[in-house]
């Protein structure tokens, strides 16, 4: 890949950024006791997704960019699990958690496609 697009033009970054905003809003209502637990962990995990896309987009080598995408994908999987915990503890309404989990699944598919594109050099 000769030219890596500015990260903000990537659909996967745009959607993960929207997910960050949604998760931050949803976690505002978590119990105070979770401030340094689930709230903090969930926010760090979801924030890591678009952050690593942005950081990786400045990589010169496709292999290095793919590394950052792998980190972002791992953070997205962590986010999925933490959303399940929040849902199962009753902190996130089931319908809202379902939407967020659906979005994380779609983003994981998008990461796979982006990584393949980068590694193929297109």
C-alpha positions as CSV (number, residue, x, y, z in Angstrom):
1,X,0.0,0.0,0.0
2,X,1.8,3.1,-1.2
3,X,-0.3,5.7,0.5
4,X,-2.1,5.0,3.7
5,X,-5.3,7.1,3.9
6,X,-5.7,9.6,6.7
7,X,-7.2,7.5,9.5
8,X,-10.3,9.8,9.8
9,X,-11.3,8.9,6.3
10,X,-11.4,5.2,7.1
11,X,-14.9,3.8,7.7
12,X,-13.6,1.5,10.4
13,X,-12.1,4.5,12.3
14,X,-15.3,6.5,11.9
15,X,-17.5,3.8,13.3
16,X,-15.1,2.9,16.1
17,X,-15.0,6.6,17.1
18,X,-18.8,6.6,17.3
19,X,-18.7,3.5,19.4
20,X,-16.3,5.2,21.8
21,X,-18.7,8.1,22.2
22,X,-21.6,5.8,22.8
23,X,-19.8,3.6,25.3
24,X,-18.6,6.6,27.2
25,X,-22.2,7.9,27.4
26,X,-23.6,4.6,28.5
27,X,-20.9,4.1,31.1
28,X,-21.7,7.4,32.8
29,X,-24.6,5.7,34.6
30,X,-22.5,2.8,35.9
31,X,-22.3,2.6,39.7
32,X,-19.7,4.8,41.4
33,X,-18.2,1.6,42.8
34,X,-17.2,0.6,39.3
35,X,-15.4,3.9,38.6
36,X,-11.9,2.3,38.9
37,X,-13.1,-1.2,37.8
38,X,-15.5,-1.9,34.9
39,X,-16.0,1.7,33.9
40,X,-12.3,2.4,33.6
41,X,-11.5,-0.9,31.9
42,X,-14.3,-0.6,29.3
43,X,-13.4,3.0,28.5
44,X,-9.7,2.2,28.0
45,X,-10.5,-0.8,25.8
46,X,-12.9,1.0,23.5
47,X,-10.7,4.1,23.3
48,X,-7.8,1.9,22.3
49,X,-9.6,0.8,19.1
50,X,-9.6,4.1,17.1
51,X,-6.4,5.2,18.8
52,X,-4.4,2.3,17.4
53,X,-5.9,2.8,14.0
54,X,-4.7,6.4,14.1
55,X,-1.3,5.5,15.4
56,X,-0.9,2.7,12.9
57,X,-1.9,4.9,10.0
58,X,1.4,6.8,10.4
59,X,3.4,3.6,9.9
60,X,5.5,3.4,6.8
61,X,5.6,-0.4,6.5
62,X,2.4,-2.3,5.9
63,X,3.5,-5.0,8.4
64,X,3.8,-2.3,11.1
65,X,0.4,-0.9,10.3
66,X,-1.1,-4.5,10.5
67,X,0.5,-4.8,13.9
68,X,-1.4,-1.7,15.2
69,X,-4.6,-3.1,13.6
70,X,-4.1,-6.4,15.5
71,X,-3.8,-4.4,18.8
72,X,-7.0,-2.5,17.9
73,X,-8.8,-5.7,17.1
74,X,-7.7,-7.2,20.4
75,X,-9.0,-4.1,22.2
76,X,-12.3,-4.5,20.3
77,X,-12.6,-8.1,21.5
78,X,-11.9,-6.9,25.0
79,X,-14.6,-4.3,24.6
80,X,-17.1,-7.0,23.5
81,X,-16.5,-9.0,26.6
82,X,-16.7,-6.0,28.9
83,X,-20.0,-5.0,27.3
84,X,-21.3,-8.4,28.1
85,X,-20.3,-8.0,31.7
86,X,-22.0,-4.6,31.8
87,X,-25.1,-6.1,30.3
88,X,-25.2,-9.1,32.6
89,X,-24.7,-6.9,35.7
90,X,-27.6,-4.8,34.5
91,X,-25.5,-1.6,34.0
92,X,-26.3,-1.5,30.2
93,X,-29.8,-2.1,29.0
94,X,-30.0,-5.3,26.9
95,X,-31.2,-3.6,23.8
96,X,-28.4,-1.0,23.9
97,X,-25.8,-3.7,24.7
98,X,-27.1,-5.7,21.7
99,X,-26.6,-2.7,19.4
100,X,-23.1,-2.2,20.7
101,X,-22.2,-5.9,20.4
102,X,-23.5,-5.9,16.9
103,X,-21.4,-3.0,16.0
104,X,-18.3,-4.6,17.5
105,X,-18.9,-7.7,15.4
106,X,-19.2,-5.7,12.3
107,X,-16.0,-3.8,13.2
108,X,-14.2,-7.0,13.6
109,X,-15.2,-8.1,10.1
110,X,-14.0,-4.7,8.8
111,X,-10.6,-5.1,10.5
112,X,-10.1,-8.4,8.8
113,X,-10.8,-6.8,5.4
114,X,-8.5,-3.8,6.0
115,X,-5.7,-6.0,7.2
116,X,-5.9,-8.1,4.1
117,X,-5.9,-5.0,1.9
118,X,-2.8,-3.6,3.7
119,X,-0.9,-6.9,3.6
120,X,-1.7,-7.5,-0.1
121,X,-0.2,-4.1,-0.9
122,X,-3.3,-2.7,-2.7
